[in-house]
Coordinates of C-alpha atoms and ligand atoms in Angstrom, one line a residue:
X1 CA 0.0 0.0 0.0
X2 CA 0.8 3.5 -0.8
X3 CA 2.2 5.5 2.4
X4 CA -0.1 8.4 3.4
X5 CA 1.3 11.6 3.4
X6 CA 2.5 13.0 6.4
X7 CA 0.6 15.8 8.1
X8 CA 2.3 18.6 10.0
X9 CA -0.1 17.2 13.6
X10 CA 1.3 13.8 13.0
X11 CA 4.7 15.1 12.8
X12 CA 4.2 17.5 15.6
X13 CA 3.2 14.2 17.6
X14 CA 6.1 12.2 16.3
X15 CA 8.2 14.5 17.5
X16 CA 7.2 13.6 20.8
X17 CA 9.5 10.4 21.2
X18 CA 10.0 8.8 23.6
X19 CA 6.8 8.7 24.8
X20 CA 5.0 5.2 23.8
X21 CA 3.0 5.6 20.5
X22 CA 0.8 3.9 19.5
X23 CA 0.5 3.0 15.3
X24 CA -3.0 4.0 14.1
X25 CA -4.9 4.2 11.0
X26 CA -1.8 6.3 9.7
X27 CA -1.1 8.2 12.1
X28 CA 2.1 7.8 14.8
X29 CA 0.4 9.1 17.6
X30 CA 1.2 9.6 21.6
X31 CA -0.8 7.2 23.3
X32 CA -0.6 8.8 26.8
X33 CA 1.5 11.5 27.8
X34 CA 0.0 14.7 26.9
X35 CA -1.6 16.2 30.2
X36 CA -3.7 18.9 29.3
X37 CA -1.2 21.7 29.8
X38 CA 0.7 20.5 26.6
X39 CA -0.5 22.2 24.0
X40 CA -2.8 25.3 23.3
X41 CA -5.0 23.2 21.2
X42 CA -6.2 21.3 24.4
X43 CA -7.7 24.4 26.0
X44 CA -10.1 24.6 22.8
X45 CA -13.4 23.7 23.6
X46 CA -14.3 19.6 22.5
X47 CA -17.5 20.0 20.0
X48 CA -18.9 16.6 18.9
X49 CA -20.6 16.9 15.2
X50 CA -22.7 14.0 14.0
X51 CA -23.9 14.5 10.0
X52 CA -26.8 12.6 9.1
X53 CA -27.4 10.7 6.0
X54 CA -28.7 13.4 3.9
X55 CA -26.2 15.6 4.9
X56 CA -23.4 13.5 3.4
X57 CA -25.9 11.9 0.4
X58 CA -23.1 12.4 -2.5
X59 CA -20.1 14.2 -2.9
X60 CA -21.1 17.5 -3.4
X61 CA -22.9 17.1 0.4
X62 CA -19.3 15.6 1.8
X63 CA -17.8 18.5 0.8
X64 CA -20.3 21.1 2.5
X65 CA -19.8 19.1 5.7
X66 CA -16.1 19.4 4.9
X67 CA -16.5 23.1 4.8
X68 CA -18.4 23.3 8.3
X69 CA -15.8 20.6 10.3
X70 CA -12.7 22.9 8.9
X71 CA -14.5 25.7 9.9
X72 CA -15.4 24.8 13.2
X73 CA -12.0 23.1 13.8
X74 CA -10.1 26.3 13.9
X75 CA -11.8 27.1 17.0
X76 CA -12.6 23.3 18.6
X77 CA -11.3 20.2 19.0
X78 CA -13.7 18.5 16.4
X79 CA -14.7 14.8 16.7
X80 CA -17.4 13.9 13.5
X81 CA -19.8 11.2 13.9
X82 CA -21.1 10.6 10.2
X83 CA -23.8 8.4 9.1
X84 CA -24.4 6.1 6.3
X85 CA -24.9 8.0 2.9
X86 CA -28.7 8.3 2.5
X87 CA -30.7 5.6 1.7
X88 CA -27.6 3.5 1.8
X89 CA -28.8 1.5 5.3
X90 CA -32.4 0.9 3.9
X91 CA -30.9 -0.5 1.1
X92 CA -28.3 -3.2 3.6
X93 CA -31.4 -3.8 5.8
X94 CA -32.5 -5.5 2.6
X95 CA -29.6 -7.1 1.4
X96 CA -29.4 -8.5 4.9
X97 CA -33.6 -9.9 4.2
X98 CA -32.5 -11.2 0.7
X99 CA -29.4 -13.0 2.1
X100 CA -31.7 -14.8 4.6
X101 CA -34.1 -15.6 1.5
X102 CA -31.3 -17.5 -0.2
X103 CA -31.8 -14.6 -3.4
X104 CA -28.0 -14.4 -3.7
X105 CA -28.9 -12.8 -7.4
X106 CA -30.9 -9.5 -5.7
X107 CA -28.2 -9.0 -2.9
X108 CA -25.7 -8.8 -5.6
X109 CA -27.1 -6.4 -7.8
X110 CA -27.8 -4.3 -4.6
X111 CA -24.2 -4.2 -3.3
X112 CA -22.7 -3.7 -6.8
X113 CA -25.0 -0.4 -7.1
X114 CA -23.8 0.5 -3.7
X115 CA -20.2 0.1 -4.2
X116 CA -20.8 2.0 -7.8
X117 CA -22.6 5.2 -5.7
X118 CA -19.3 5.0 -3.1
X119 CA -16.7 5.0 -5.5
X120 CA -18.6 7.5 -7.8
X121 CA -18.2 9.9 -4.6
X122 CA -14.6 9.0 -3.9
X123 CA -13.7 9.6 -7.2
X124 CA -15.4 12.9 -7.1
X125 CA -13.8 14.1 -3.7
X126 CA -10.0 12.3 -4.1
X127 CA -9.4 11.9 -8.0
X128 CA -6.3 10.5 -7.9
X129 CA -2.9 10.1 -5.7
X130 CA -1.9 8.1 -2.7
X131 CA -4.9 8.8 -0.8
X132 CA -7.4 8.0 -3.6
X133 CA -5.4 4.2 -3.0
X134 CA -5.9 4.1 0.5
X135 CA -9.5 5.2 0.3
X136 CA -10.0 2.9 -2.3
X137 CA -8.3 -0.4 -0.9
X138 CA -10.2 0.0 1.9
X139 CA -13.7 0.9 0.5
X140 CA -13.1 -2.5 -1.7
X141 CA -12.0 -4.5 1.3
X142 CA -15.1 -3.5 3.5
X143 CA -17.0 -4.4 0.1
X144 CA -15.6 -7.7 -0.3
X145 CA -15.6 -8.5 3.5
X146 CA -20.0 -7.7 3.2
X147 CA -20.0 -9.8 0.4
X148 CA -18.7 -12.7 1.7
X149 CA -20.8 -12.3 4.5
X150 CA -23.7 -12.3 2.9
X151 CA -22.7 -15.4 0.2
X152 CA -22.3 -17.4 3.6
X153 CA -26.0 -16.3 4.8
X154 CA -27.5 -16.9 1.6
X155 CA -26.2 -20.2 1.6
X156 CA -27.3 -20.8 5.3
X157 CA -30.5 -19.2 4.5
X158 CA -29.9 -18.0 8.6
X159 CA -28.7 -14.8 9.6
X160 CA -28.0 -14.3 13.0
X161 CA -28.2 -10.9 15.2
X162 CA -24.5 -10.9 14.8
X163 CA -24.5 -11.2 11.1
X164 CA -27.4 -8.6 10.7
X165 CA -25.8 -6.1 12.6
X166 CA -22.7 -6.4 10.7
X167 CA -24.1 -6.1 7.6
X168 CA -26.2 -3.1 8.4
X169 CA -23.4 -1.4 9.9
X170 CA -21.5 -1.4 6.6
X171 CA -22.6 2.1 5.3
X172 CA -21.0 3.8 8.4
X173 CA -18.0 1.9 7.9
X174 CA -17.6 3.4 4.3
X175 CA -18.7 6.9 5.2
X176 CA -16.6 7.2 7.8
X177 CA -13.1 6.7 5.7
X178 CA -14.6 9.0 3.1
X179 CA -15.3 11.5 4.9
X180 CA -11.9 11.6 6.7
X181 CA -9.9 11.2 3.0
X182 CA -12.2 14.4 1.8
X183 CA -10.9 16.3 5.1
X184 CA -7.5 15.4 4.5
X185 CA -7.8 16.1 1.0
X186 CA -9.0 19.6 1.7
X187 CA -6.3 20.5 4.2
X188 CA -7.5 19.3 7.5
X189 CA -5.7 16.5 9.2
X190 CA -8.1 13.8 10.3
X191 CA -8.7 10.4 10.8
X192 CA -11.5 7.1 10.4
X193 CA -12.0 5.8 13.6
X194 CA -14.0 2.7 14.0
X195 CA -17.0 3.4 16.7
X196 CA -16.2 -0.9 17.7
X197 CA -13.0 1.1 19.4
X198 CA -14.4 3.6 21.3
X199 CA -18.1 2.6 22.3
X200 CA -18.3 -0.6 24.3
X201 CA -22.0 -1.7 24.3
X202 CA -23.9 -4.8 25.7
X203 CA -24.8 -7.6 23.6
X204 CA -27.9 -6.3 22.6
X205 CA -28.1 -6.7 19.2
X206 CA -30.3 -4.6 16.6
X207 CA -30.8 -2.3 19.9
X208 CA -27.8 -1.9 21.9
X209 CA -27.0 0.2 24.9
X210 CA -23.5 1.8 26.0
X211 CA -21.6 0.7 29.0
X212 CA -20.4 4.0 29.9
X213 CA -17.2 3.3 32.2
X214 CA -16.2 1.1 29.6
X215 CA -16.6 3.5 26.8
X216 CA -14.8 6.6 28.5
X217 CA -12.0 4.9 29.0
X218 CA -11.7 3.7 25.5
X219 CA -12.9 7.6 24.2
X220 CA -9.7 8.5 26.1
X221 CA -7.3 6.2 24.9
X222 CA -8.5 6.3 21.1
X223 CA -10.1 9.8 20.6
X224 CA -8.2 12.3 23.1
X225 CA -4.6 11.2 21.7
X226 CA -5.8 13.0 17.8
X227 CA -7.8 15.4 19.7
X228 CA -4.3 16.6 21.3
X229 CA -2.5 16.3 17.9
X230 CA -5.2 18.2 16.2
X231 CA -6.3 15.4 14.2
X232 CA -10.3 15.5 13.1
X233 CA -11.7 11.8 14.3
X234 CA -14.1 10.6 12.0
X235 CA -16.1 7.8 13.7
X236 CA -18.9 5.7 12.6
X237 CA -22.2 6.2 14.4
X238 CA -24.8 4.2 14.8
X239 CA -22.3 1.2 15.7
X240 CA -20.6 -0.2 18.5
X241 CA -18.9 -3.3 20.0
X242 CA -19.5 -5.6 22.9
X243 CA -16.7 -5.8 25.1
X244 CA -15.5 -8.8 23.2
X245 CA -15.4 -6.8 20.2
X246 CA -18.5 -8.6 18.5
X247 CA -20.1 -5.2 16.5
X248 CA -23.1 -4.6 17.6
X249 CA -25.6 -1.3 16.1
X250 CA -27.8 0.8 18.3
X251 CA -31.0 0.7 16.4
X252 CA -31.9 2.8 13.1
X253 CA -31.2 6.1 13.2
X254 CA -28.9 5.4 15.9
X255 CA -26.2 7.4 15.2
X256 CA -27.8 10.6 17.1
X257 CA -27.4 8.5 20.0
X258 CA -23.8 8.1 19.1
X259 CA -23.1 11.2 19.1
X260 CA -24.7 12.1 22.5
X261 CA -22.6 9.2 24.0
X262 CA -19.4 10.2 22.7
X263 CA -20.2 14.0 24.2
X264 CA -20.7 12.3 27.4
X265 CA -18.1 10.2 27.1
X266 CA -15.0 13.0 26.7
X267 CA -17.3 15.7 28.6
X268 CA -18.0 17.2 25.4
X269 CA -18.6 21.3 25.6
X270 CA -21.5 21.0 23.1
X271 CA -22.4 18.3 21.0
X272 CA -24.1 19.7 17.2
X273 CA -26.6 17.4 15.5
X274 CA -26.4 18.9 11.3
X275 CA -29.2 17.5 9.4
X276 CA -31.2 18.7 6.4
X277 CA -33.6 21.2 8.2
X278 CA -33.1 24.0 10.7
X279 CA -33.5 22.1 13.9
X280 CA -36.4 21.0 15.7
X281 CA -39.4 22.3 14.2
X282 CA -43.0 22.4 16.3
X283 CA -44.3 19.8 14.0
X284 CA -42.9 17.2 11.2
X285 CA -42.7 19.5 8.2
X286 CA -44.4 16.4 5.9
X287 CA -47.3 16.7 7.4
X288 CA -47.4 20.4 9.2
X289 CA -46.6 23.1 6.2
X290 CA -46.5 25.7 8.6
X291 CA -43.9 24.0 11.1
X292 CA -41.1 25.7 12.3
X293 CA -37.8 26.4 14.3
X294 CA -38.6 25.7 17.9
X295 CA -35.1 28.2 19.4
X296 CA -34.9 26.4 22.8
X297 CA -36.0 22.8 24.3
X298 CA -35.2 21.2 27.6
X299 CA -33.4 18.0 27.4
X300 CA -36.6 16.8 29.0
X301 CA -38.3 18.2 26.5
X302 CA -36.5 16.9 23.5
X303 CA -36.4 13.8 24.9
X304 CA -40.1 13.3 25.2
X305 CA -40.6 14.9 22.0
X306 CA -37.7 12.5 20.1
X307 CA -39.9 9.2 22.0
X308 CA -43.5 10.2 20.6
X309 CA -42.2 10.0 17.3
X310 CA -40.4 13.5 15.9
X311 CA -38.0 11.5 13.9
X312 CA -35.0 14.2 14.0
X313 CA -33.5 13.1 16.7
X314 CA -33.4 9.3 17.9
X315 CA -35.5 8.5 21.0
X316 CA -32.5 7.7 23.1
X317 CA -30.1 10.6 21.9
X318 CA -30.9 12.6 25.0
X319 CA -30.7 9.3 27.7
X320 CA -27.2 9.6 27.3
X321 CA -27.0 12.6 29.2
X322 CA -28.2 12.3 32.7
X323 CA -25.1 13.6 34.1
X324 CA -24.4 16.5 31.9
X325 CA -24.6 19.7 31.3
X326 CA -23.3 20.7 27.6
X327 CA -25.8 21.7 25.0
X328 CA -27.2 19.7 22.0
X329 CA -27.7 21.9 18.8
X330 CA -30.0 20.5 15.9
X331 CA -28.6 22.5 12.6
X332 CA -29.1 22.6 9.1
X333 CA -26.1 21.5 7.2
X334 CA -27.5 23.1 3.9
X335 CA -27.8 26.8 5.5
X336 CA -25.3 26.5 8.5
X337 CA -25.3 30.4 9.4
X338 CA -28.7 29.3 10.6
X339 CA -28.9 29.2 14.3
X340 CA -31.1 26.0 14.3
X341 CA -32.8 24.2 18.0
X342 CA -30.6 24.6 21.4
X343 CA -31.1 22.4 23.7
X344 CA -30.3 22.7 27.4
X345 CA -31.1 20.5 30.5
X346 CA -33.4 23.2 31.5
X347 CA -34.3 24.9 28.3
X348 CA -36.0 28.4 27.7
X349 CA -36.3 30.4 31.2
X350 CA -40.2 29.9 32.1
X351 CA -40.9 28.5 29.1
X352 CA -44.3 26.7 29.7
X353 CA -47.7 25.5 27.6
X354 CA -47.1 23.9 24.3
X355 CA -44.3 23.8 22.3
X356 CA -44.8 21.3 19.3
X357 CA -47.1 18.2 18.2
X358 CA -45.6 15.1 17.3
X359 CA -46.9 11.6 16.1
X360 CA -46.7 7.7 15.6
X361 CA -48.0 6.1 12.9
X362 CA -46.4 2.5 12.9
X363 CA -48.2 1.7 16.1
X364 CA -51.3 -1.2 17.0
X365 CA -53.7 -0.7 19.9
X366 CA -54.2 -3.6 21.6
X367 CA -57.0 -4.0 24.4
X368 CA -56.9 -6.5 27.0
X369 CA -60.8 -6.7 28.2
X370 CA -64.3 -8.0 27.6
X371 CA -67.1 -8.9 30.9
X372 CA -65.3 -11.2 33.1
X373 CA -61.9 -9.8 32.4
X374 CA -62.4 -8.4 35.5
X375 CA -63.1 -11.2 37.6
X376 CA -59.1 -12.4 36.4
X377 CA -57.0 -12.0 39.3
X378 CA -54.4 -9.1 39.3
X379 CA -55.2 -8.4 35.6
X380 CA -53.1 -5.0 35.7
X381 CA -49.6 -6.6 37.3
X382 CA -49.7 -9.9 34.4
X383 CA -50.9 -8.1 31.8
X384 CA -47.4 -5.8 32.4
X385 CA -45.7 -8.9 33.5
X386 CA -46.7 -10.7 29.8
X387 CA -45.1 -7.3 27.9
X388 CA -42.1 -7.4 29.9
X389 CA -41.1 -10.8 29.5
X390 CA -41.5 -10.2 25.5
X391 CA -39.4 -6.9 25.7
X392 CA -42.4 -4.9 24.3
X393 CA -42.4 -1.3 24.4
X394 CA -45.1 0.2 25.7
X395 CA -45.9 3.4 23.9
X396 CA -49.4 4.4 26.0
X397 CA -51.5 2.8 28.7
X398 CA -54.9 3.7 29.0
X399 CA -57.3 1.8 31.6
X400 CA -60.8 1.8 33.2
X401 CA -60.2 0.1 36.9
X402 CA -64.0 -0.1 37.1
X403 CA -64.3 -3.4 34.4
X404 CA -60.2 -3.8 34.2
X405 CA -60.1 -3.0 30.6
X406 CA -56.8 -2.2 29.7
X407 CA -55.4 -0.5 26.4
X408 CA -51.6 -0.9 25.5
X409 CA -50.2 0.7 22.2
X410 CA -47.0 -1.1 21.0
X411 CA -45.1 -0.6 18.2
X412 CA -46.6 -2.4 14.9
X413 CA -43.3 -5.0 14.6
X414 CA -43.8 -5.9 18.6
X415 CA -47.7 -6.3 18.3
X416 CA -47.9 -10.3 17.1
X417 CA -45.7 -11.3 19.8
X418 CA -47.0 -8.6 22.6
X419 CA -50.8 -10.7 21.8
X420 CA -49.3 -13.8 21.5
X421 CA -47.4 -13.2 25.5
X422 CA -50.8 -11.9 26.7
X423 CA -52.8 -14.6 25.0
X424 CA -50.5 -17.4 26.3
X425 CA -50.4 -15.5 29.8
X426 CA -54.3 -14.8 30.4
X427 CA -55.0 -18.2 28.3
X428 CA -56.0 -20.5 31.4
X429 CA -58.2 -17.9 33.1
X430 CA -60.6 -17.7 30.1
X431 CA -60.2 -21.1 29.0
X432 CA -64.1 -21.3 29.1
X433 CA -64.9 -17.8 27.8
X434 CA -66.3 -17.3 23.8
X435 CA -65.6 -13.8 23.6
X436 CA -62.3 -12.7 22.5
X437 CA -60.6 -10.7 25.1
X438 CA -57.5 -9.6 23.8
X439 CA -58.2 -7.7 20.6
X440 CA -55.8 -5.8 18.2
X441 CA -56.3 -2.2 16.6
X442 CA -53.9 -1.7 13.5
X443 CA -55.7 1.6 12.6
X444 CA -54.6 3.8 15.4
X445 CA -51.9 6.8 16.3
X446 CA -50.7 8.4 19.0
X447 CA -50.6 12.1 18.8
X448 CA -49.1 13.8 21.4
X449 CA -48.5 17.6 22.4
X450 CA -45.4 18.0 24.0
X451 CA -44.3 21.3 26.3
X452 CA -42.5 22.0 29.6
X453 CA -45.0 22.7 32.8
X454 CA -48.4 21.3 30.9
X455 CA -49.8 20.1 34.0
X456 CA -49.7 23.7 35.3
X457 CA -51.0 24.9 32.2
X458 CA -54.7 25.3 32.6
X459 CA -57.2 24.0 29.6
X460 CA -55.3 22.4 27.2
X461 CA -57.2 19.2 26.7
X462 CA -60.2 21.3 26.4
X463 CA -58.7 23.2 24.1
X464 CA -57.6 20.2 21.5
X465 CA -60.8 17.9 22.4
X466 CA -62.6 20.9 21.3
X467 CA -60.6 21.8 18.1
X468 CA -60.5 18.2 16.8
X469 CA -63.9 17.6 17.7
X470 CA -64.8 20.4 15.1
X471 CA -62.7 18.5 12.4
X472 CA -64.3 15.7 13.4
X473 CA -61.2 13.6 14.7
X474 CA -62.3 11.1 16.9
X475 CA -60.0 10.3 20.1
X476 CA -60.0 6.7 20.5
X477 CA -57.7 7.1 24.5
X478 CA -55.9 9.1 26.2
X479 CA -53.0 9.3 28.6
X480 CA -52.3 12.7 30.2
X481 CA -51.0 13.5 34.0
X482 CA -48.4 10.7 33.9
X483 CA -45.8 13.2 32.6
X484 CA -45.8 17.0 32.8
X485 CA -44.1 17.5 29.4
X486 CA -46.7 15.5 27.4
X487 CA -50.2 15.1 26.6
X488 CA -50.7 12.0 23.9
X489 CA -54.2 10.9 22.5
X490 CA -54.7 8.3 20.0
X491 CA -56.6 8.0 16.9
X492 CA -57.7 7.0 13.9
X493 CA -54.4 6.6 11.3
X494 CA -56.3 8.7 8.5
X495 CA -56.7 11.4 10.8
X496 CA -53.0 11.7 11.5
X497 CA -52.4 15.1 9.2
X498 CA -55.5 16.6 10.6
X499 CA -55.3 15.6 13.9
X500 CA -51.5 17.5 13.9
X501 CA -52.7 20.4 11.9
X502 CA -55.8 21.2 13.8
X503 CA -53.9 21.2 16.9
X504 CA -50.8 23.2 15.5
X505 CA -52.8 25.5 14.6
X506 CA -55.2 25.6 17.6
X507 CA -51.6 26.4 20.1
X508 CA -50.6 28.9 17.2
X509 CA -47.6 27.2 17.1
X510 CA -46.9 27.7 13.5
X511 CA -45.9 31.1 11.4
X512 CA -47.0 31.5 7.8
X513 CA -45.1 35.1 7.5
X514 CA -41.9 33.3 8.0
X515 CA -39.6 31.8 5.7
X516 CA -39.4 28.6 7.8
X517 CA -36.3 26.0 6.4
X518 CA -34.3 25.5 3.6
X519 CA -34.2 21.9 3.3
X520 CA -32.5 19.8 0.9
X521 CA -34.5 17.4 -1.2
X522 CA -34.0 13.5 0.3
Ligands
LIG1 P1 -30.6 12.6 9.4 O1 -30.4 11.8 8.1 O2 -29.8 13.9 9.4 O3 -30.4 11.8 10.6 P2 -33.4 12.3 9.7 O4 -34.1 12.0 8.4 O5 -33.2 11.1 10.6 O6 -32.1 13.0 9.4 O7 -34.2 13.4 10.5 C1 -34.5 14.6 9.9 C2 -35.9 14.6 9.3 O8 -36.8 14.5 10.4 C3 -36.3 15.9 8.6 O9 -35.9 15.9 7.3 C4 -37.8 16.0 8.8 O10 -38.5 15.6 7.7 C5 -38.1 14.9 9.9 N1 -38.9 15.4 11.0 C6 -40.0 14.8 11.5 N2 -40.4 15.5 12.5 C7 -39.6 16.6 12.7 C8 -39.6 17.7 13.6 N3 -40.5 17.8 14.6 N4 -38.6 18.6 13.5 C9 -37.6 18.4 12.6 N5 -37.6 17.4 11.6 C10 -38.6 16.5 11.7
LIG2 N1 -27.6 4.8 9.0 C1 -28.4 4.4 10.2 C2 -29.9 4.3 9.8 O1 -30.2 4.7 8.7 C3 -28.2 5.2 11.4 C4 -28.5 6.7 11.2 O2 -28.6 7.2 10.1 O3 -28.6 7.4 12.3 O4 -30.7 3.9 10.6
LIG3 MG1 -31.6 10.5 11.8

């Protein structure tokens, strides 16, 4: 292989001798030893920037987010998370199905269009030299390395948790090398780093959770040495390792999470999530025309807004945070002067009543009931007992104590197996009964308004039961009181758009004068 070219950090670093080094992707680095006195560059505040797919889509996005990491690095210690190129994981998730259905023909053609798309943006970003090698031995290697992995499950027909993590993960793993060769390319000295080496996860595949001790003390020894040497790190998100090393992924659209646990991990000063609209807007634009920029969230707030559904940040982005402090930006990488969404653990000073409308729309409603429901003994504690043991996650609980009815909304892939648990649980209590008692809802939504200090805030339900019930939305439950920083309902799916609009517009949440986002076309 062709040697990289030197850059003037790696030097500076090399110079250091003899403190031990450690050889990385390229770099001769310290891998101790610089105490954060050393250098000027360690008093520069550490900002973690994830880019999402769309923000890195082809080469002419790369080299936008190139122009914002350069920027930024002259006054921070930058470490990038980057996504898979848009579309690019969909596109593994089926390669991954097709492998399992022995149709090696369809998961060929899908990975030679994906290496074509990667290599068209290499050749676009690094034309030609010593780097354009690198880059491209080991875009071909991570190629080859899918493929082989795939061959074997398609002969199989059985792909394992392992297997489907690793081969969802590949789009990361490509990005991630790009991204750093296009940096280099353009001046800035950086460097692919492998999220497997720096967040340490249990064995949780498909849905994996950090082990935070574990991961600090690898952020340390593999991020802070490049951080010191002024080196970008360019790491993979949505991917991690178990202790072992096995890979393991932290669930789609993961890689907001990644970022958030990195930040944590170094005691980031802020962490920036750039995607393709300006922040966190009071509604999801595709359904909400007049949506727009929300300035200031809690983390509480974003949190509860990210789990009912807004699908700009991932439900767990903010969990990584309890113990700090820093704040989480949501910016547009395609008009970055724009200030975009802070958010803070305690948000906007007396912010209270209403701040946006979210909703889910791949849910199922399922109702545990029916007239001698309840004569079953401690319905409520196995009913909860039966989702639990299934891992379900429930979404909403609504539930009459007077005939023990109970309503559970689960998320459309968990609602077979959540029916099937309760089913199996409540099966020898109504042994002799004719009427079905557990019954499924595939039709339903939740739609929930979410806001700081709603229980203080005097009229609301009124106020949206009254505005649908113009539009004629019927609410099929509701769940309110549990939470001060939500209010969810559920109804009918066809009366999603409405549902959001009507209230949107009923909390005046929106602003037709302004010129709301500039977003880039998916
Ligand atoms: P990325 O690829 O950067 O991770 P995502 O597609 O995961 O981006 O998330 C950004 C998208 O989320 C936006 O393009 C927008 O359509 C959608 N979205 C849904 N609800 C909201 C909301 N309340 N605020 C901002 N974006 C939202
Ligand atoms: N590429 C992964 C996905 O599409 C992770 C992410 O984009 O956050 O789910
Ligand atoms: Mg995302």
């Amino acid at each position: 292989m062709t040697p990289r070219p030197q850059s003037r950090a790696r030097q500076v670093a090399v110079r250091r001798e003899p403190v031990p080094t450690v050889r990385t992707d390229g770099h001769l680095l310290q891998a101790r030893g610089v105490s954060p006195a050393d250098t000027k560059s360690d008093r520069k505040p550490v900002q973690v920037m994830k880019f999402g797919g769309t923000s890195v889509a082809d080469s002419a996005c790369i080299r936008q987010v190139v122009e914002i990491v350069r920027k930024a690095a002259k006054q921070n210690r930058v470490v990038v998370v980057v996504s898979a190129m848009a579309g690019v994981t969909n596109k593994l998730v089926e390669a991954a199905a097709r492998s399992e259905a022995g149709d090696g023909d369809s998961v060929r053609t899908i990975l030679k269009t994906l290496r074509a798309q990667h290599f068209a943006a290499a050749d676009a970003l690094i034309p030609s030299g010593p780097r354009r090698q690198l880059l491209a031995a080991k875009l071909t290697k991570l190629f080859d390395d899918c493929e082989g992995l795939c061959e074997g499950t398609v002969l199989l027909r059985q792909l394992t948790p392992r297997a489907r993590d690793a081969v969802w993960s590949l789009g990361e793993r490509l990005s991630s090398p790009m991204l750093a060769a296009a940096l280099e390319e353009a001046g800035t000295s950086a460097e692919a780093v492998e999220a497997m080496d720096v967040v340490v996860t249990n064995a949780r595949h498909g849905a994996a959770d950090p082990l935070m001790d574990l991961t600090r003390a690898r952020c340390e020894a593999r991020l802070r040495p490049l951080l010191s040497g002024k080196i970008v790190p360019v790491t993979t998100g949505f991917i991690g390792a178990t202790e072992e090393g096995v890979l393991t992924i932290l669930g789609r659209g993961g890689s907001d999470y990644s970022a958030t646990i990195i930040g944590a991990a170094l005691g980031a000063d802020e962490v920036v999530i750039w995607t393709d609209v300006d922040g966190v807007l009071t509604a999801d634009p595709g359904h909400v025309r007049e949506a727009r920029t929300i300035p200031e969230m809690s983390y509480r707030e974003a949190s509860e807004h990210a789990h009912f559904g807004a699908k700009v940040l991932h439900p767990k982005t903010l969990r990584a945070l309890a113990q700090c402090t820093f704040p989480v930006s949501v910016r547009n990488t395609f008009a970055p002067s724009r200030p975009g969404t802070r958010i803070t653990p305690e948000g906007a000073v007396k912010s209270s009543g209403v701040k946006a409308i979210t909703a889910i729309t791949d849910v199922a409603m399922i109702k545990v009931g029916g007239p001698r429901i309840a004569k079953v003994h401690d319905v409520l504690g196995r009913t909860f007992a039966a989702t639990a043991a299934i891992r379900a996650d429930i979404l909403l609980t609504s539930h009459s104590s007077a005939q023990n009815d109970i309503c559970l909304i689960v998320p459309a892939a968990q609602a077979g197996p959540t029916v099937e648990s309760l089913r199996s649980e409540f099966g020898p209590d109504l042994r002799m009964e004719v009427a079905e008692h557990i019954r499924i809802d595939e039709n339903a939504a939740i739609v929930t308004l979410v806001g700081q200090n709603l229980g203080a805030t005097s009229g609301l339900v009124g106020r949206t039961f009254a505005a649908l019930g113009k539009k004629k939305v019927n609410i099929l439950a509701t769940a309110q009181g549990s939470s001060d920083c939500n209010i969810s309902f559920v109804v009918e799916k066809k009366e999603v758009k409405a549902a959001l609009n009507t209230a949107h517009r009923e909390f005046k949440l929106g602003n037709p004068q302004i010129s709301r986002r500039a977003t880039k076309r998916k």
